Amino acid sequence: MDKVLDKLGIYELVAVLLSGVCALGTTYFVDELIFHLGISQHINPDDTAIFLILSYLFGTVLQELGSLITKSITNKNDRLLKQALDVNRANHYITAIELAQISALVQSKLHLETTPDINTVYNYCKHSGGNSPQADKDQSIAAFSRSLALYFFAIAISVLLYALSTSYLCFLFLGIVLFAVALILGFRSTRFYKLRYAKIVRQFYYIYLNENNKIHRDDAP
């Protein structure tokens, strides 16, 4: 099992496996507290190998559903990318000077007659040295938060419906808390996706500046 875990990348470990572990563990807890379906009796959480396999499968389903929701709703038409590189927002992730110089640089590199759009700027930066371990880490955290946001939203709805249908209003508060956790995780996911976009663009820009400065220093008499 240790060898299998070693072969998994950070994205698979955090966004898929860890989210599955958290979701499956929470499912055991909620079932014991509310639903009493005996899930822990049918699936023994003490069996580490089985628990990790089921967690990975659970996490994979959440990741794929989350990815579908992101593409069709939250990041439709590259909305998150546009927000991340919008210098007019109050809490902007990149300055107007940086974005202007990056756009001019990409325009020059691609020999474009007009200023490139945000998507072109980002894609060029990403595939020209802008990606980094930190950006990959942000992507993993964003996907992890997205999967758990989806899970907690589903479990919150289930708890709320159960509380209303059975008149166990004592569980109504728990359902509201779970829904609040889902919202917090959703906001956290979008924030880290925006941070990743901005870091990739900025990373490319400052690597380019450092390399040019090095060339100028080497050429100096």
C-alpha atoms as a printed R data frame, in Angstrom:
    type eleno elety resid chain resno       x      y       z
1   ATOM     1    CA   MET     A     1   0.000  0.000   0.000
2   ATOM     2    CA   ASP     A     2   2.870  2.401   0.793
3   ATOM     3    CA   LYS     A     3   4.339  1.830  -2.685
4   ATOM     4    CA   VAL     A     4   0.981  2.629  -4.282
5   ATOM     5    CA   LEU     A     5   0.680  5.876  -2.314
6   ATOM     6    CA   ASP     A     6   4.224  6.874  -3.280
7   ATOM     7    CA   LYS     A     7   3.346  6.609  -6.977
8   ATOM     8    CA   LEU     A     8   0.363  8.937  -6.681
9   ATOM     9    CA   GLY     A     9   0.980 12.611  -7.467
10  ATOM    10    CA   ILE     A    10   0.027 15.467  -5.164
11  ATOM    11    CA   TYR     A    11  -3.205 16.075  -7.086
12  ATOM    12    CA   GLU     A    12  -4.335 12.453  -6.752
13  ATOM    13    CA   LEU     A    13  -3.377 12.349  -3.074
14  ATOM    14    CA   VAL     A    14  -5.024 15.619  -2.067
15  ATOM    15    CA   ALA     A    15  -7.830 16.238  -4.561
16  ATOM    16    CA   VAL     A    16  -8.953 12.624  -4.947
17  ATOM    17    CA   LEU     A    17  -7.784 10.352  -2.116
18  ATOM    18    CA   LEU     A    18  -7.838 12.831   0.784
19  ATOM    19    CA   SER     A    19 -11.212 14.265  -0.237
20  ATOM    20    CA   GLY     A    20 -12.557 10.712  -0.453
21  ATOM    21    CA   VAL     A    21 -11.197  9.884   3.002
22  ATOM    22    CA   CYS     A    22 -12.821 12.992   4.498
23  ATOM    23    CA   ALA     A    23 -16.114 12.351   2.728
24  ATOM    24    CA   LEU     A    24 -16.281  8.656   3.607
25  ATOM    25    CA   GLY     A    25 -15.275  9.308   7.212
26  ATOM    26    CA   THR     A    26 -17.975 11.976   7.535
27  ATOM    27    CA   THR     A    27 -20.492  9.566   6.018
28  ATOM    28    CA   TYR     A    28 -19.736  7.031   8.764
29  ATOM    29    CA   PHE     A    29 -20.198  9.714  11.419
30  ATOM    30    CA   VAL     A    30 -23.469 11.093  10.019
31  ATOM    31    CA   ASP     A    31 -24.851  7.592   9.540
32  ATOM    32    CA   GLU     A    32 -24.077  6.619  13.137
33  ATOM    33    CA   LEU     A    33 -25.550  9.882  14.420
34  ATOM    34    CA   ILE     A    34 -28.663 10.253  12.241
35  ATOM    35    CA   PHE     A    35 -29.539  7.716   9.580
36  ATOM    36    CA   HIS     A    36 -28.546  4.448  11.338
37  ATOM    37    CA   LEU     A    37 -28.141  2.498   8.091
38  ATOM    38    CA   GLY     A    38 -25.297  0.454   9.529
39  ATOM    39    CA   ILE     A    39 -22.770  1.475   6.863
40  ATOM    40    CA   SER     A    40 -19.835  0.840   9.181
41  ATOM    41    CA   GLN     A    41 -21.103 -2.721   9.744
42  ATOM    42    CA   HIS     A    42 -21.150 -3.503   6.028
43  ATOM    43    CA   ILE     A    43 -17.904 -1.661   5.291
44  ATOM    44    CA   ASN     A    44 -15.383 -2.006   8.087
45  ATOM    45    CA   PRO     A    45 -13.458  1.286   8.498
46  ATOM    46    CA   ASP     A    46 -10.728 -0.588  10.370
47  ATOM    47    CA   ASP     A    47  -9.752 -2.417   7.170
48  ATOM    48    CA   THR     A    48  -7.263  0.153   5.915
49  ATOM    49    CA   ALA     A    49  -6.820 -1.231   2.404
50  ATOM    50    CA   ILE     A    50 -10.558 -1.441   1.687
51  ATOM    51    CA   PHE     A    51 -11.160  1.954   3.286
52  ATOM    52    CA   LEU     A    52  -8.499  3.628   1.101
53  ATOM    53    CA   ILE     A    53  -9.756  1.942  -2.064
54  ATOM    54    CA   LEU     A    54 -13.332  3.038  -1.386
55  ATOM    55    CA   SER     A    55 -12.097  6.512  -0.438
56  ATOM    56    CA   TYR     A    56 -10.227  6.804  -3.732
57  ATOM    57    CA   LEU     A    57 -13.289  5.695  -5.702
58  ATOM    58    CA   PHE     A    58 -15.505  8.072  -3.721
59  ATOM    59    CA   GLY     A    59 -13.026 10.889  -4.262
60  ATOM    60    CA   THR     A    60 -12.852 10.153  -7.989
61  ATOM    61    CA   VAL     A    61 -16.621 10.435  -8.330
62  ATOM    62    CA   LEU     A    62 -16.637 13.722  -6.410
63  ATOM    63    CA   GLN     A    63 -13.747 15.061  -8.478
64  ATOM    64    CA   GLU     A    64 -15.423 14.247 -11.786
65  ATOM    65    CA   LEU     A    65 -18.772 15.694 -10.694
66  ATOM    66    CA   GLY     A    66 -16.995 18.791  -9.400
67  ATOM    67    CA   SER     A    67 -15.088 19.175 -12.654
68  ATOM    68    CA   LEU     A    68 -18.344 18.948 -14.613
69  ATOM    69    CA   ILE     A    69 -19.971 21.607 -12.423
70  ATOM    70    CA   THR     A    70 -16.924 23.863 -12.758
71  ATOM    71    CA   LYS     A    71 -16.893 23.657 -16.546
72  ATOM    72    CA   SER     A    72 -20.636 24.151 -16.948
73  ATOM    73    CA   ILE     A    73 -21.396 26.616 -14.148
74  ATOM    74    CA   THR     A    74 -18.732 28.201 -11.934
75  ATOM    75    CA   ASN     A    75 -16.052 28.588 -14.606
76  ATOM    76    CA   LYS     A    76 -18.266 28.787 -17.674
77  ATOM    77    CA   ASN     A    77 -16.712 30.977 -20.371
78  ATOM    78    CA   ASP     A    78 -13.510 31.147 -18.251
79  ATOM    79    CA   ARG     A    79 -15.248 33.280 -15.643
80  ATOM    80    CA   LEU     A    80 -12.756 32.477 -12.862
81  ATOM    81    CA   LEU     A    81  -9.788 33.185 -15.127
82  ATOM    82    CA   LYS     A    82 -11.255 36.555 -16.120
83  ATOM    83    CA   GLN     A    83 -11.884 37.423 -12.474
84  ATOM    84    CA   ALA     A    84  -8.363 36.381 -11.491
85  ATOM    85    CA   LEU     A    85  -6.819 38.672 -14.117
86  ATOM    86    CA   ASP     A    86  -9.297 41.529 -13.682
87  ATOM    87    CA   VAL     A    87  -7.217 44.437 -12.391
88  ATOM    88    CA   ASN     A    88 -10.317 46.548 -11.719
89  ATOM    89    CA   ARG     A    89 -11.631 44.292  -8.951
90  ATOM    90    CA   ALA     A    90 -11.279 45.554  -5.389
91  ATOM    91    CA   ASN     A    91  -9.373 42.419  -4.340
92  ATOM    92    CA   HIS     A    92  -7.338 41.980  -7.509
93  ATOM    93    CA   TYR     A    93  -4.784 39.191  -7.819
94  ATOM    94    CA   ILE     A    94  -2.460 40.982 -10.237
95  ATOM    95    CA   THR     A    95  -1.635 44.651 -10.817
96  ATOM    96    CA   ALA     A    96  -2.548 46.657 -13.912
97  ATOM    97    CA   ILE     A    97   1.135 47.303 -14.694
98  ATOM    98    CA   GLU     A    98   1.988 43.612 -14.528
99  ATOM    99    CA   LEU     A    99  -0.924 42.592 -16.734
100 ATOM   100    CA   ALA     A   100  -0.197 45.306 -19.305
101 ATOM   101    CA   GLN     A   101   3.462 44.299 -19.595
102 ATOM   102    CA   ILE     A   102   2.632 40.598 -19.715
103 ATOM   103    CA   SER     A   103   0.054 41.183 -22.465
104 ATOM   104    CA   ALA     A   104   2.570 43.228 -24.448
105 ATOM   105    CA   LEU     A   105   5.182 40.520 -24.019
106 ATOM   106    CA   VAL     A   106   2.823 37.766 -25.179
107 ATOM   107    CA   GLN     A   107   1.731 39.893 -28.114
108 ATOM   108    CA   SER     A   108   5.364 40.307 -29.131
109 ATOM   109    CA   LYS     A   109   6.202 36.622 -28.677
110 ATOM   110    CA   LEU     A   110   3.216 35.475 -30.754
111 ATOM   111    CA   HIS     A   111   3.649 38.254 -33.346
112 ATOM   112    CA   LEU     A   112   0.065 39.410 -32.922
113 ATOM   113    CA   GLU     A   113  -1.235 42.618 -34.439
114 ATOM   114    CA   THR     A   114  -3.638 43.279 -31.567
115 ATOM   115    CA   THR     A   115  -3.520 42.855 -27.807
116 ATOM   116    CA   PRO     A   116  -4.161 39.187 -26.946
117 ATOM   117    CA   ASP     A   117  -7.224 38.211 -24.958
118 ATOM   118    CA   ILE     A   118  -6.968 36.907 -21.394
119 ATOM   119    CA   ASN     A   119  -7.238 33.275 -22.454
120 ATOM   120    CA   THR     A   120  -4.341 33.595 -24.908
121 ATOM   121    CA   VAL     A   121  -2.200 35.345 -22.308
122 ATOM   122    CA   TYR     A   122  -2.850 32.654 -19.713
123 ATOM   123    CA   ASN     A   123  -2.277 29.714 -22.070
124 ATOM   124    CA   TYR     A   124   0.992 31.163 -23.323
125 ATOM   125    CA   CYS     A   125   2.248 31.786 -19.789
126 ATOM   126    CA   LYS     A   126   1.189 28.327 -18.643
127 ATOM   127    CA   HIS     A   127   2.987 26.518 -21.476
128 ATOM   128    CA   SER     A   128   6.063 28.764 -21.440
129 ATOM   129    CA   GLY     A   129   7.395 28.233 -17.941
130 ATOM   130    CA   GLY     A   130   4.683 29.807 -15.811
131 ATOM   131    CA   ASN     A   131   3.539 26.630 -14.120
132 ATOM   132    CA   SER     A   132   5.182 25.825 -10.778
133 ATOM   133    CA   PRO     A   133   4.906 23.427  -7.818
134 ATOM   134    CA   GLN     A   134   3.094 26.153  -5.887
135 ATOM   135    CA   ALA     A   135   0.535 26.549  -8.679
136 ATOM   136    CA   ASP     A   136   0.047 22.769  -8.708
137 ATOM   137    CA   LYS     A   137  -0.465 22.870  -4.946
138 ATOM   138    CA   ASP     A   138  -3.111 25.584  -5.325
139 ATOM   139    CA   GLN     A   139  -4.868 23.473  -7.966
140 ATOM   140    CA   SER     A   140  -4.893 20.465  -5.639
141 ATOM   141    CA   ILE     A   141  -6.304 22.499  -2.747
142 ATOM   142    CA   ALA     A   142  -8.926 24.041  -5.029
143 ATOM   143    CA   ALA     A   143 -10.048 20.651  -6.342
144 ATOM   144    CA   PHE     A   144 -10.014 19.166  -2.809
145 ATOM   145    CA   SER     A   145 -12.204 22.006  -1.525
146 ATOM   146    CA   ARG     A   146 -14.505 21.711  -4.535
147 ATOM   147    CA   SER     A   147 -15.074 17.988  -3.979
148 ATOM   148    CA   LEU     A   148 -15.821 18.450  -0.298
149 ATOM   149    CA   ALA     A   149 -18.078 21.425  -1.019
150 ATOM   150    CA   LEU     A   150 -20.109 19.200  -3.329
151 ATOM   151    CA   TYR     A   151 -20.196 16.402  -0.753
152 ATOM   152    CA   PHE     A   152 -21.194 18.620   2.188
153 ATOM   153    CA   PHE     A   153 -23.890 20.276   0.093
154 ATOM   154    CA   ALA     A   154 -25.377 16.850  -0.708
155 ATOM   155    CA   ILE     A   155 -25.139 15.594   2.883
156 ATOM   156    CA   ALA     A   156 -26.593 18.880   4.205
157 ATOM   157    CA   ILE     A   157 -29.635 18.521   1.942
158 ATOM   158    CA   SER     A   158 -30.064 14.910   3.095
159 ATOM   159    CA   VAL     A   159 -29.894 15.876   6.773
160 ATOM   160    CA   LEU     A   160 -32.294 18.799   6.319
161 ATOM   161    CA   LEU     A   161 -34.842 16.653   4.489
162 ATOM   162    CA   TYR     A   162 -34.539 13.950   7.165
163 ATOM   163    CA   ALA     A   163 -34.999 16.481   9.955
164 ATOM   164    CA   LEU     A   164 -38.110 17.968   8.331
165 ATOM   165    CA   SER     A   165 -39.685 14.650   7.359
166 ATOM   166    CA   THR     A   166 -39.219 13.041  10.771
167 ATOM   167    CA   SER     A   167 -39.823 16.172  12.857
168 ATOM   168    CA   TYR     A   168 -36.381 15.714  14.430
169 ATOM   169    CA   LEU     A   169 -35.739 19.433  14.389
170 ATOM   170    CA   CYS     A   170 -32.684 18.939  16.597
171 ATOM   171    CA   PHE     A   171 -30.875 17.843  13.426
172 ATOM   172    CA   LEU     A   172 -31.995 20.975  11.594
173 ATOM   173    CA   PHE     A   173 -29.125 22.936  13.131
174 ATOM   174    CA   LEU     A   174 -26.641 20.274  12.009
175 ATOM   175    CA   GLY     A   175 -27.966 20.482   8.466
176 ATOM   176    CA   ILE     A   176 -27.522 24.268   8.478
177 ATOM   177    CA   VAL     A   177 -23.969 23.906   9.786
178 ATOM   178    CA   LEU     A   178 -23.128 21.382   7.062
179 ATOM   179    CA   PHE     A   179 -24.584 23.718   4.438
180 ATOM   180    CA   ALA     A   180 -22.451 26.586   5.794
181 ATOM   181    CA   VAL     A   181 -19.360 24.345   5.582
182 ATOM   182    CA   ALA     A   182 -20.238 23.589   1.952
183 ATOM   183    CA   LEU     A   183 -20.440 27.312   1.160
184 ATOM   184    CA   ILE     A   184 -17.107 28.024   2.857
185 ATOM   185    CA   LEU     A   185 -15.404 25.209   0.957
186 ATOM   186    CA   GLY     A   186 -16.958 26.441  -2.293
187 ATOM   187    CA   PHE     A   187 -15.585 29.951  -1.760
188 ATOM   188    CA   ARG     A   188 -12.209 28.476  -0.818
189 ATOM   189    CA   SER     A   189 -12.137 26.440  -4.018
190 ATOM   190    CA   THR     A   190 -12.810 29.410  -6.295
191 ATOM   191    CA   ARG     A   191 -10.244 31.516  -4.422
192 ATOM   192    CA   PHE     A   192  -7.479 28.969  -4.911
193 ATOM   193    CA   TYR     A   193  -8.350 28.528  -8.589
194 ATOM   194    CA   LYS     A   194  -7.984 32.293  -9.042
195 ATOM   195    CA   LEU     A   195  -4.715 32.285  -7.100
196 ATOM   196    CA   ARG     A   196  -3.388 29.563  -9.401
197 ATOM   197    CA   TYR     A   197  -4.248 31.515 -12.545
198 ATOM   198    CA   ALA     A   198  -2.571 34.659 -11.233
199 ATOM   199    CA   LYS     A   199   0.525 32.798 -10.024
200 ATOM   200    CA   ILE     A   200   1.067 31.104 -13.385
201 ATOM   201    CA   VAL     A   201   0.909 34.409 -15.251
202 ATOM   202    CA   ARG     A   202   3.102 36.237 -12.725
203 ATOM   203    CA   GLN     A   203   5.590 33.346 -12.529
204 ATOM   204    CA   PHE     A   204   6.125 33.453 -16.288
205 ATOM   205    CA   TYR     A   205   6.591 37.229 -16.227
206 ATOM   206    CA   TYR     A   206   9.202 37.363 -13.480
207 ATOM   207    CA   ILE     A   207  11.115 34.366 -14.795
208 ATOM   208    CA   TYR     A   208  11.316 36.185 -18.134
209 ATOM   209    CA   LEU     A   209  12.532 39.369 -16.422
210 ATOM   210    CA   ASN     A   210  15.156 37.495 -14.408
211 ATOM   211    CA   GLU     A   211  16.461 35.688 -17.481
212 ATOM   212    CA   ASN     A   212  16.683 38.930 -19.461
213 ATOM   213    CA   ASN     A   213  18.469 40.693 -16.606
214 ATOM   214    CA   LYS     A   214  20.939 37.812 -16.420
215 ATOM   215    CA   ILE     A   215  21.598 38.069 -20.177
216 ATOM   216    CA   HIS     A   216  22.199 41.815 -19.880
217 ATOM   217    CA   ARG     A   217  24.596 41.322 -16.972
218 ATOM   218    CA   ASP     A   218  26.510 38.638 -18.879
219 ATOM   219    CA   ASP     A   219  26.748 40.884 -21.934
220 ATOM   220    CA   ALA     A   220  27.943 43.863 -19.922
221 ATOM   221    CA   PRO     A   221  31.654 44.672 -20.415
